[in-house]
Coordinates of C-alpha atoms in Angstrom, one line a residue:
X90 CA -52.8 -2.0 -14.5
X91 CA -52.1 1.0 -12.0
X92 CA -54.5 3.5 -12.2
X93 CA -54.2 7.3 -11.5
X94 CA -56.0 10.4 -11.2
X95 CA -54.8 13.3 -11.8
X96 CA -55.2 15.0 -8.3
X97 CA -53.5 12.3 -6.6
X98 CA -49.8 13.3 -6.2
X99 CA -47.2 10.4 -7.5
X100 CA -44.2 9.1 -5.7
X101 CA -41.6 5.9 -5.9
X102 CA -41.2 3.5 -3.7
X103 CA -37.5 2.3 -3.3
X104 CA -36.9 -1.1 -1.3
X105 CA -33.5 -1.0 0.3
X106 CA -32.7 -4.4 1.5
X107 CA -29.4 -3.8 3.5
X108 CA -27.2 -6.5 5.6
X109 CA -28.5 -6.1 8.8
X110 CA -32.2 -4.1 8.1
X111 CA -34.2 -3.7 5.6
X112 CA -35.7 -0.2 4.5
X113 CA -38.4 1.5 2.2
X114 CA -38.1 4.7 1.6
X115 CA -41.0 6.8 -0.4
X116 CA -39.1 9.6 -2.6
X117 CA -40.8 12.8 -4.7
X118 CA -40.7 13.9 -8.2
X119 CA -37.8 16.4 -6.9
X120 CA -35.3 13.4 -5.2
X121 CA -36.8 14.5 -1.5
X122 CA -37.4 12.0 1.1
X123 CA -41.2 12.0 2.0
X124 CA -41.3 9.0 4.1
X125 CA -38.7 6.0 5.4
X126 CA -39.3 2.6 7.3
X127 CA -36.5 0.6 9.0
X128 CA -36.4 -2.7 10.3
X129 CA -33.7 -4.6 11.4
X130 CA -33.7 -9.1 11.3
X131 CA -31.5 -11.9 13.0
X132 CA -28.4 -12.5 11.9
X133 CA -26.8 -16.1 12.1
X134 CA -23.6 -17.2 13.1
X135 CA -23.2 -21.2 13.4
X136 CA -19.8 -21.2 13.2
X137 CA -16.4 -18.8 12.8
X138 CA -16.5 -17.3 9.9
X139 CA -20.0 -18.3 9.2
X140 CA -22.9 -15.5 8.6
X141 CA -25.9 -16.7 7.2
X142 CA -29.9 -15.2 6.9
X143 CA -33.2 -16.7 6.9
X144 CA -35.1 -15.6 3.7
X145 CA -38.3 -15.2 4.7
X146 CA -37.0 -12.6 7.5
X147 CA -35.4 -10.8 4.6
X148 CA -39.1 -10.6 3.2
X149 CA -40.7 -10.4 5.6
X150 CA -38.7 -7.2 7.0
X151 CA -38.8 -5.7 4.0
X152 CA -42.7 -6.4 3.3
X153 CA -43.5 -4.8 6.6
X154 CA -41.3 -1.5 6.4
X155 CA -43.4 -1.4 2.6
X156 CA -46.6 -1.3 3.8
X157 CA -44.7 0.7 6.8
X158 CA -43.7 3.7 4.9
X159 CA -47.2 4.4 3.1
X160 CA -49.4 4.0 6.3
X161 CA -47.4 6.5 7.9
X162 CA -47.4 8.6 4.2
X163 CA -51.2 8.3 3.8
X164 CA -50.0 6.8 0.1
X165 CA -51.9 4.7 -1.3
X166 CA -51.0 2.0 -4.3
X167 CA -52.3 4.0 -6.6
X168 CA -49.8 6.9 -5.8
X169 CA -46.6 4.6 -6.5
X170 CA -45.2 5.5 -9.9
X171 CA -42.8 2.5 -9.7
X172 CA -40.7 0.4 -7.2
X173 CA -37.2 0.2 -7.1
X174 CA -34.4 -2.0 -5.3
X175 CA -31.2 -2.0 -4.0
X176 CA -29.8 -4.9 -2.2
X177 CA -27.0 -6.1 -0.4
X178 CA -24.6 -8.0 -2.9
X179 CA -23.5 -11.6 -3.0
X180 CA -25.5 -12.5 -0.2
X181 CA -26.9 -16.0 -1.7
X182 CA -30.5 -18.1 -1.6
X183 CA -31.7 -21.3 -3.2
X184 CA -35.7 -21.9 -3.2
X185 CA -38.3 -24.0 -4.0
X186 CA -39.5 -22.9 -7.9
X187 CA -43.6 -24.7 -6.9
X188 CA -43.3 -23.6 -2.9
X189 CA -41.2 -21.1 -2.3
X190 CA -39.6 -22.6 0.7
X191 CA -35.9 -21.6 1.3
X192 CA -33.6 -24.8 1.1
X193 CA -31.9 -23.4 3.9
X194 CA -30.3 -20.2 5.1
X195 CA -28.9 -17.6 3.1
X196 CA -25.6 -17.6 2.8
X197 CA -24.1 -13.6 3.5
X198 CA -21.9 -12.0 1.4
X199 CA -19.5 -11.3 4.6
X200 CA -19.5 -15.4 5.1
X201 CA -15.8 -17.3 4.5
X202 CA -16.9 -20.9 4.6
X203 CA -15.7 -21.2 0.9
X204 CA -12.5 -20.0 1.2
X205 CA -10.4 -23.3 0.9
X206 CA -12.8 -23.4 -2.2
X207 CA -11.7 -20.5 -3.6
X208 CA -7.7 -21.3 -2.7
X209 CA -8.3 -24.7 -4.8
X210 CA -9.4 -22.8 -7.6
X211 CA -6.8 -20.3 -7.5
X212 CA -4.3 -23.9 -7.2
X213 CA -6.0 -25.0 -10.0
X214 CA -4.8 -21.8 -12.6
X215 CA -8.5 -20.7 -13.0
X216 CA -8.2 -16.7 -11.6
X217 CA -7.4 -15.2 -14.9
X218 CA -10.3 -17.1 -16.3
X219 CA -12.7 -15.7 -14.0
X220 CA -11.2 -12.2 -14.0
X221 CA -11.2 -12.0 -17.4
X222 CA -14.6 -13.1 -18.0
X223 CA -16.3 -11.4 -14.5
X224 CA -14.2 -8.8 -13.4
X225 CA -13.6 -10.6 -10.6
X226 CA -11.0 -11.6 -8.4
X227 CA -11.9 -15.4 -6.8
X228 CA -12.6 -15.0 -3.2
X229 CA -15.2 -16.0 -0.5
X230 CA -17.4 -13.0 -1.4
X231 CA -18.9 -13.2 -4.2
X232 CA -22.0 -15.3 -5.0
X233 CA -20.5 -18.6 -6.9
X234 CA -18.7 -20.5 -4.9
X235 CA -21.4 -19.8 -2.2
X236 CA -24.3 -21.7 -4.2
X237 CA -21.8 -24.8 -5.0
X238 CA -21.2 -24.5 -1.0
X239 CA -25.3 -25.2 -0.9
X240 CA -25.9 -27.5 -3.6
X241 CA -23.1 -29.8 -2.1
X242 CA -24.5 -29.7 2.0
X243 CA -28.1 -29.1 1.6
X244 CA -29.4 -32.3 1.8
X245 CA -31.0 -33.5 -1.8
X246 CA -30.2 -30.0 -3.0
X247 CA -27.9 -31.0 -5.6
X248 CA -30.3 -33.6 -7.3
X249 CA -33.6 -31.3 -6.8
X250 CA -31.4 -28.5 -9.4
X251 CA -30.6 -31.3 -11.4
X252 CA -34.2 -32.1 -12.0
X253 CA -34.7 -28.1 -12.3
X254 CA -36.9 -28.3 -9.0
X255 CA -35.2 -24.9 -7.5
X256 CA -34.2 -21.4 -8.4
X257 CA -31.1 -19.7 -7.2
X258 CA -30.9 -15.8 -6.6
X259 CA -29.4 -12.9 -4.9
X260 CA -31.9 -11.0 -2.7
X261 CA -33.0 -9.1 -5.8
X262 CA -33.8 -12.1 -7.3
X263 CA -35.8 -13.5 -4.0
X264 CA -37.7 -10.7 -3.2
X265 CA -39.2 -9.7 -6.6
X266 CA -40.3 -13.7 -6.7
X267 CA -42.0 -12.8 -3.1
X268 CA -43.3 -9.4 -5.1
X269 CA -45.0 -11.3 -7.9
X270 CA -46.1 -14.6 -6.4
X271 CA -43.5 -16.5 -7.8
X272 CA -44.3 -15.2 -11.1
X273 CA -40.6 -14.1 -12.1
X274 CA -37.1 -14.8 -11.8
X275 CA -35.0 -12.4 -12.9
X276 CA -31.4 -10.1 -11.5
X277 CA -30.5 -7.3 -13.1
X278 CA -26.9 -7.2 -14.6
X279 CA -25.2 -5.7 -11.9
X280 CA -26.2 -8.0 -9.2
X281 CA -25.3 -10.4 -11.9
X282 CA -21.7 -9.6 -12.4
X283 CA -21.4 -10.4 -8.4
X284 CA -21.8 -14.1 -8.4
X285 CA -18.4 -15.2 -10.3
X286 CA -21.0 -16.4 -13.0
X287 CA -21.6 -14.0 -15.3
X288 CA -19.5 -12.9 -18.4
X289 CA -19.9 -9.1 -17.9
X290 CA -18.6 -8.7 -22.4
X291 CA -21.5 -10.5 -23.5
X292 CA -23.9 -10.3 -20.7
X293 CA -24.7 -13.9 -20.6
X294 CA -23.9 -16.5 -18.1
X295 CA -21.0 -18.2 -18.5
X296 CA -20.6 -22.1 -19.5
X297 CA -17.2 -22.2 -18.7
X298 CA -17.7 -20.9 -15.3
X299 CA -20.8 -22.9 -14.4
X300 CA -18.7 -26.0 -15.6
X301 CA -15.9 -24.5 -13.0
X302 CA -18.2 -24.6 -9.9
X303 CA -20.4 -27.7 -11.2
X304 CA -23.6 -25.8 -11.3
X305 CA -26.7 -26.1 -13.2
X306 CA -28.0 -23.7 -15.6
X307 CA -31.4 -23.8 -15.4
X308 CA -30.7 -23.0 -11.3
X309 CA -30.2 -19.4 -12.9
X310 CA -32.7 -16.2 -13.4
X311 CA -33.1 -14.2 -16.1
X312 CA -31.0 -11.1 -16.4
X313 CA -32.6 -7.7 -17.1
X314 CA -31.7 -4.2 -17.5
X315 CA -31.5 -2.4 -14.4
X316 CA -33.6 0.1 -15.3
X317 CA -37.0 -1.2 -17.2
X318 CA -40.4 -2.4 -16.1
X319 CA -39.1 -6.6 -15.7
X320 CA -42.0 -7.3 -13.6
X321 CA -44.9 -6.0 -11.5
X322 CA -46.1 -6.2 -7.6
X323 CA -48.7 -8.4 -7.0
X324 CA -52.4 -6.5 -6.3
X325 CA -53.1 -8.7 -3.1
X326 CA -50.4 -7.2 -1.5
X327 CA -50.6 -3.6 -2.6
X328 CA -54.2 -3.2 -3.9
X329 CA -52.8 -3.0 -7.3
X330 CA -50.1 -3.9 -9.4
X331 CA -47.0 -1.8 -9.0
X332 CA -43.9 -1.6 -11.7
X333 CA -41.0 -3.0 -10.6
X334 CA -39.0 -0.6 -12.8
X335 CA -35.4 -0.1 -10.6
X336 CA -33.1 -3.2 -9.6
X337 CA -29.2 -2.8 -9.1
X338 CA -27.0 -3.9 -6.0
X339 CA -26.4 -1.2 -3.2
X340 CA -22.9 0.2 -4.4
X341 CA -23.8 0.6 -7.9
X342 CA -27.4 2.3 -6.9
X343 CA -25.4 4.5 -4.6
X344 CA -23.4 5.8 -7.1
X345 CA -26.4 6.1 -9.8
X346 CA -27.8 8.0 -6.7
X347 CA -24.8 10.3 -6.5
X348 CA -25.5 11.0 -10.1
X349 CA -21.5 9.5 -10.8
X350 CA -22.9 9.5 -14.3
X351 CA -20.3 10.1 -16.6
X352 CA -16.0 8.5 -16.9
X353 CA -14.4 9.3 -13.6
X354 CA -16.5 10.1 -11.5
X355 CA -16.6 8.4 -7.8
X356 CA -18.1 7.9 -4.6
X357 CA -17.3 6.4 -1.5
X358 CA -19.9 4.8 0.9
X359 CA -18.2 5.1 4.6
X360 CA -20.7 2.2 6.2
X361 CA -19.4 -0.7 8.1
X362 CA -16.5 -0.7 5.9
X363 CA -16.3 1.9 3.0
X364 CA -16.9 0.8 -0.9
X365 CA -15.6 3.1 -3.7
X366 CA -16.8 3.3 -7.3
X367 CA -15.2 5.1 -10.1
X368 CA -17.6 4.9 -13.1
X369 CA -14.9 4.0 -16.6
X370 CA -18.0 4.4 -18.9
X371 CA -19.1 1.7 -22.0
X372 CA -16.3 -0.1 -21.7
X373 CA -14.9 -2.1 -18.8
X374 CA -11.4 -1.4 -17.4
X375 CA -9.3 -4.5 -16.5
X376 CA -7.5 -3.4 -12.9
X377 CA -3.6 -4.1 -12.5
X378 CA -3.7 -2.7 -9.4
X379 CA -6.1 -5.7 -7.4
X380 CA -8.9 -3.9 -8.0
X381 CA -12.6 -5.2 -9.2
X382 CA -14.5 -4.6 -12.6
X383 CA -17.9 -4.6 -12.3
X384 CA -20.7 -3.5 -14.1
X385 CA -22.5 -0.3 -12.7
X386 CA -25.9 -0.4 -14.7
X387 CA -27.4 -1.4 -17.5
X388 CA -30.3 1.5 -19.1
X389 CA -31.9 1.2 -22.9
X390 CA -28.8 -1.0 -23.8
X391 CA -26.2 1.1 -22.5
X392 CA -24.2 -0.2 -19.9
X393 CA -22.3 1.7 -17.3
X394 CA -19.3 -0.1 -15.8
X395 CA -17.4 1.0 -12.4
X396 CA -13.9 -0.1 -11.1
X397 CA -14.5 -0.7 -7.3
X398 CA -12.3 -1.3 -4.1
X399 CA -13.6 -2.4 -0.9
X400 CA -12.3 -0.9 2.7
X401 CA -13.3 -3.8 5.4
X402 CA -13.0 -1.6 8.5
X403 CA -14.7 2.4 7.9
X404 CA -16.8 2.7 10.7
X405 CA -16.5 -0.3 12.1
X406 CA -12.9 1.1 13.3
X407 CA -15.1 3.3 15.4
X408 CA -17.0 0.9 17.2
X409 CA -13.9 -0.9 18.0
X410 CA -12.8 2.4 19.9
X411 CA -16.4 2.3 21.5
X412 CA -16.8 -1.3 22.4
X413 CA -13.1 -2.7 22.2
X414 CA -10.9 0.3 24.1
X415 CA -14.1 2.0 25.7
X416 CA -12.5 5.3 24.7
X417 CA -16.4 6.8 23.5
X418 CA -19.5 5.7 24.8
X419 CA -21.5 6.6 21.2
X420 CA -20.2 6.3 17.7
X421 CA -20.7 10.8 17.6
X422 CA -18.3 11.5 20.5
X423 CA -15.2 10.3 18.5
X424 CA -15.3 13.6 16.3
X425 CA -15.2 15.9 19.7
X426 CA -12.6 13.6 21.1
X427 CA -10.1 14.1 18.1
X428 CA -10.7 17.5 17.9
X429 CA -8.8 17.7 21.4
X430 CA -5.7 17.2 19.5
X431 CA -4.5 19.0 16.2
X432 CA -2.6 16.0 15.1
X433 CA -2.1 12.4 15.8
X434 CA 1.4 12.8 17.9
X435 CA 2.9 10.6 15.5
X436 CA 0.3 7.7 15.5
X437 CA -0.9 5.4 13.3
X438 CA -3.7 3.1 13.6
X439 CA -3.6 0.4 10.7
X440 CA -6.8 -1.3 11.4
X441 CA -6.5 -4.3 9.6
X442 CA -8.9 -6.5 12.3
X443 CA -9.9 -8.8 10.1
X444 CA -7.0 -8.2 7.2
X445 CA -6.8 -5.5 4.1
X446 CA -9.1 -5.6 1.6
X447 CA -8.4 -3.5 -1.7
X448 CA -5.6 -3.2 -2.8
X449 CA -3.7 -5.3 -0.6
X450 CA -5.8 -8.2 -0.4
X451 CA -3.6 -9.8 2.9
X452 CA -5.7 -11.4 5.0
X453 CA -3.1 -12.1 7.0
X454 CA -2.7 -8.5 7.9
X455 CA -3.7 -7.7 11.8
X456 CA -4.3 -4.5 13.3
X457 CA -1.5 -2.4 14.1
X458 CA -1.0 0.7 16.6
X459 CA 2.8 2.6 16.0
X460 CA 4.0 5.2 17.4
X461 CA 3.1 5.2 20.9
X462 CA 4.9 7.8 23.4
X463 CA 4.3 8.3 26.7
X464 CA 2.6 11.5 25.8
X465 CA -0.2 9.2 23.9
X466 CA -3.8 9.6 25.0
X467 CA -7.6 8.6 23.9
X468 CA -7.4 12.4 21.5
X469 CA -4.7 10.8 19.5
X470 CA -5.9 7.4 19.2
X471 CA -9.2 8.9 18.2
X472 CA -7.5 10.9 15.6
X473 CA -5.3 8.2 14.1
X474 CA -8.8 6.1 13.8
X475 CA -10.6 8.0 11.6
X476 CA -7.3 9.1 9.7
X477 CA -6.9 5.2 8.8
X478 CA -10.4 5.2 7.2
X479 CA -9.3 8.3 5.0
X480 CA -5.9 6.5 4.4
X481 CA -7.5 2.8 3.5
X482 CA -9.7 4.9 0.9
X483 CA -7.1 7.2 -0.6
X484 CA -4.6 3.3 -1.4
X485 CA -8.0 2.6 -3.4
X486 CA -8.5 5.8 -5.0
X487 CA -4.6 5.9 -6.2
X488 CA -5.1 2.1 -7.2
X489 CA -8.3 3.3 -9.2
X490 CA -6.6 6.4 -10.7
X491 CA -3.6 4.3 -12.0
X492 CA -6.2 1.8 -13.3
X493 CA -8.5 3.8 -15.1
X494 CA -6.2 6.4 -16.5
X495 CA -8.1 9.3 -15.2
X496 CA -7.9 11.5 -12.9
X497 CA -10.4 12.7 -10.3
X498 CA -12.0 15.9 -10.1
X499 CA -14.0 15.2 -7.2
X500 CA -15.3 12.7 -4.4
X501 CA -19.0 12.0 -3.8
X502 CA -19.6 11.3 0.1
X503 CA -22.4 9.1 2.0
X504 CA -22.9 6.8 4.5
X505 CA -22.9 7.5 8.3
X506 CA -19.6 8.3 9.1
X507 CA -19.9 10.9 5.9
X508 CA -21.5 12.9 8.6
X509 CA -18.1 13.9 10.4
X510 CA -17.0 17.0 9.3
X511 CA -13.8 16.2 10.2
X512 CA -13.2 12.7 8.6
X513 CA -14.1 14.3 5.1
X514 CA -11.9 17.2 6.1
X515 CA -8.8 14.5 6.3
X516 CA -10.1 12.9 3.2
X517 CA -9.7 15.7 1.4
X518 CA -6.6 16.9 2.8
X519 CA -4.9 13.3 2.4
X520 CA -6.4 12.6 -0.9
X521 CA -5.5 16.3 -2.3
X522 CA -9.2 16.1 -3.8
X523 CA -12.3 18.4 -3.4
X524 CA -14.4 15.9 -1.1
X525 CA -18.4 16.7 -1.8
X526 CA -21.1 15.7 0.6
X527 CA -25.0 15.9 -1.5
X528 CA -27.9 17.1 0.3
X529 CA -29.8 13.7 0.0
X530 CA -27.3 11.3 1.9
X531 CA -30.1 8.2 1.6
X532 CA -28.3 7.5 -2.2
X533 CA -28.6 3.8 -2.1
X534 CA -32.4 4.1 -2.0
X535 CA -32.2 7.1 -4.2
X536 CA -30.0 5.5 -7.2
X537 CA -33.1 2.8 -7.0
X538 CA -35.8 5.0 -7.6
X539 CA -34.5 7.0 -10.2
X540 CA -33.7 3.5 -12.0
X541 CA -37.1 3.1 -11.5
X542 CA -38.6 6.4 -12.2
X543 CA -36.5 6.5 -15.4
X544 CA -38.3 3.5 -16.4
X545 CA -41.8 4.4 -16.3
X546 CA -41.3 8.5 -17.5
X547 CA -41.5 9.6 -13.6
X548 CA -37.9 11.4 -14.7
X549 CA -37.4 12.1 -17.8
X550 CA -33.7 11.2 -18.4
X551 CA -30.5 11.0 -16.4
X552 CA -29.7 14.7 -17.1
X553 CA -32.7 15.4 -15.1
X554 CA -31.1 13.4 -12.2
X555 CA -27.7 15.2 -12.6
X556 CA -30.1 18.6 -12.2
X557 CA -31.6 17.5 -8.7
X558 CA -28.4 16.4 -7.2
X559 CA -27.1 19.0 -4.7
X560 CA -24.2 20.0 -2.6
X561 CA -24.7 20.4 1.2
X562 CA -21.0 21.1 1.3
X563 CA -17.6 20.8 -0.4
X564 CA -14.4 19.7 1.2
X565 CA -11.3 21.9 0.1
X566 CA -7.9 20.0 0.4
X567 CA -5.4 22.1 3.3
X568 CA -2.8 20.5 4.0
X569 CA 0.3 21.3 1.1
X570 CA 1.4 18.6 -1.2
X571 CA 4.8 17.7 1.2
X572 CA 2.7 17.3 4.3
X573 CA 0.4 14.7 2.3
X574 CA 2.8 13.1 0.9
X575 CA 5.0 12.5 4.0
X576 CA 1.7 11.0 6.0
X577 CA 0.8 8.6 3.3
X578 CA 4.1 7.3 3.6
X579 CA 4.4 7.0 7.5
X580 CA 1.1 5.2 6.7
X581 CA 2.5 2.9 4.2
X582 CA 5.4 2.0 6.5
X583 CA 2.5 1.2 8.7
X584 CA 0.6 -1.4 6.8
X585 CA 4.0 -3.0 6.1
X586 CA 4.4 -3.7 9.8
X587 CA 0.9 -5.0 9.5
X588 CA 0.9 -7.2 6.9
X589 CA 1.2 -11.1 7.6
X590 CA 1.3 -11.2 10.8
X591 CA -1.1 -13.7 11.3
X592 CA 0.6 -16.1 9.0
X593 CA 3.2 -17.4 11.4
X594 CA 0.4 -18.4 14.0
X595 CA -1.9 -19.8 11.2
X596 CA 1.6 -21.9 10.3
X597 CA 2.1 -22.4 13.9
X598 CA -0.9 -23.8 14.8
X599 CA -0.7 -26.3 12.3

């Protein structure tokens, strides 16, 4: 068991294991970050379209930046209420259950080698089943088709899961069996409902689905609350045991870290590409509008459940004007640039690189630039770049707004590029919506502790976390309802000039 005393101050320790680093992060009974650790790992790419991890430089990373963040603290074991963890979705492993040992690479949720996969089952009439039964549309990303990819080229790996010799799991899964010596398998339901496996009504794995991708049961871990002491850190690598209290994937903790607690409220994450979540409440909402039901969290047998759209090109669309057009030498110069200009001369930037995610779901779509005069320069450009990211998010907010019936109050803001005063200024303006940015912008790592913390009386109740959260500042819309509505339809005219263009090539070069 842990043990205390009562002069020793008490902390959680939230494990955020991202795509391309991992990152502890030591938190106080007030929300406040005391400490963080960062350390980035190798990422693979065999082939096009291939992206792919080794797991024990997922653990490794993330064992280090651990032990990392309470050196640097002065924290001992003793000191850590609970841990929690977040985790990059989808991203797949299959393991040795008596060794450990990876059976290969991990396969990344960004990796397309299952696509024609997917486009078979789509042939074959089984969307609707999966979507009614995950949420889910059937695509590349998510977790099942990605372990049927392993079990059929992993030499032997098939017939080792037949004979029950391996376990499969998202990083959740993988790095609380590195936590406990192997002692448990277990995901927590909303890195569950990722994998195209899991009935999110009953909260069981599905027959019917596993029978769809020919894969074996007892390949599976256990499924837990995402808030709730499933497991605890072994002492030889902490000097005690620790509660592993807190385990949801890092959309759904961020918004549990926004404190998007109740119906309709939402956040959006501007990373590499940006990732919106509306909470719907106890019930989940079937999109019409191409977007994704998932489940946000699962806490004393109530379960949250979020409609979510995903935006493949947020920041990333900056460091294409960095490193593709060499119009800024650093990610922070694009804001001054724009600012040269009070509008973007009539220029759109549809920035569909690598196709349209939510709602349009064309990845055929290329990127598009329309517009052009001769009195064009780098301001405008700049401008029209981080207008698209507002634009791509306000087709998934309408799309979420339509779904869900409700409609929003506010938007909750993080990730890097939340940092531009300016880009939240446009989102506001072009989503007619008060855009908030919190005080604590680390609320991946956050929404992980206080699952965590909830679980072992560290906080008391959510209420408490609604109570902590804080604005830095609040984005008021400006721009009147004609203005928005006339830029949201030069964009749309926009996309439509983007969309499918690639197709003819594809069809081309066949």
């Amino acid at each position: 068991m842990t043990s205390t005393t009562s002069h020793q101050p008490q902390y959680v320790l939230a494990l955020d294991q991202g795509t391309s680093s991992s990152r502890a992060i030591l938190f106080d009974h007030l929300g406040n970050v005391v400490r963080i650790a960062q350390r980035e790992f190798r990422q693979y790419y065999p082939h096009p379209g291939h992206v792919e991890h080794d797991p024990y430089e997922i653990w490794q990373s993330q064992l280090a930046v651990a032990h990392e963040v309470l050196g640097d603290a002065g924290v001992s074991g003793t000191q850590i209420s609970a841990i929690g963890i977040t985790n990059q979705r989808e991203t797949t492993v299959l393991w040795d259950r008596k060794t450990g040992e990876p059976v290969g690479r991990a396969l990344v949720w960004q990796d397309r080698r299952t696509a024609p996969m997917c486009e078979d089952l789509q042939a074959a009439g089984h969307a609707e089943t999966f979507q009614r039964k995950t949420g889910l549309i059937v695509d590349a990303y998510f977790s099942g088709t990605k372990l049927r990819w392993m079990l059929d080229n992993y030499e032997g790996a098939r017939a080792r899961a037949e004979r029950g010799e391996l376990a499969f799991g998202t990083v959740d899964s993988w790095l609380i069996w590195q936590l406990t010596d192997g002692a448990r398998h277990v995901t927590d339901v909303s890195n569950a409902s990722r994998t195209m496996l899991f009935n999110i009504h009953d909260f069981r794995w599905d027959d019917e689905l596993l029978g769809l991708l020919d894969i074996p049961r007892n390949l599976l871990p256990e499924v837990v609350p995402s808030s709730g002491e499933v497991a605890r850190a072994s002492a030889r690598l902490f000097g005690v045991e620790i509660p592993i209290a807190g385990i949801a994937g890092d959309q759904q903790a961020a918004t549990f870290g926004q404190a998007c607690l109740r119906p309709g409220m939402a956040k959006n994450t501007y990373g590499t590409g940006c990732f919106i979540l509306m909470n719907t409440g106890d019930k989940p909402v079937t999109s019409h509008n191409r977007l994704i039901t998932t489940i946000g969290w699962q806490i004393g047998g109530n379960t949250q459940y979020c409609l979510e759209g995903g935006v493949f090109m947020g920041g990333a669309t900056i460091q294409w004007l960095r490193d593709g057009l060499k119009l800024i030498h650093s990610a922070p110069e694009v804001e001054p640039l724009a600012r040269q200009c009070t509008d973007t001369g009539g220029v759109v930037l549809v920035p569909a690189f690598a196709g349209l995610g939510a709602p349009h779901w064309d990845p055929f779509a290329r990127g598009t630039l329309v517009g052009i005069t001769r009195g064009t320069g780098g301001p405008h450009i700049a401008r029209a770049a981080l207008e698209s990211i507002a634009l791509q998010s306000v087709d998934v907010l309408d799309a979420m707004q339509k779904d869900a019936g409700i409609s929003l109050a506010e938007l909750r803001v993080d990730g890097g590029a939340s940092r531009s005063d300016l880009l939240m200024q446009m989102q506001a303006d072009l989503l007619g919506t008060v855009v908030v940015r919190p005080r604590v912008t680390e609320t991946t790592a956050l929404g992980a502790a206080y699952l965590a913390g909830l679980a072992t009386g560290y906080w008391t109740d959510p209420e408490e976390i609604t109570r902590q959260w804080q604005v830095e500042q609040r984005f008021e819309p400006k721009l009147s309802a004609d203005e928005r509505e006339r830029r949201i339809a030069r964009w749309h005219r926009a996309v439509d000039r983007a969309r499918d263009w690639a197709r003819e090539s594809d069809d081309a070069a066949r």
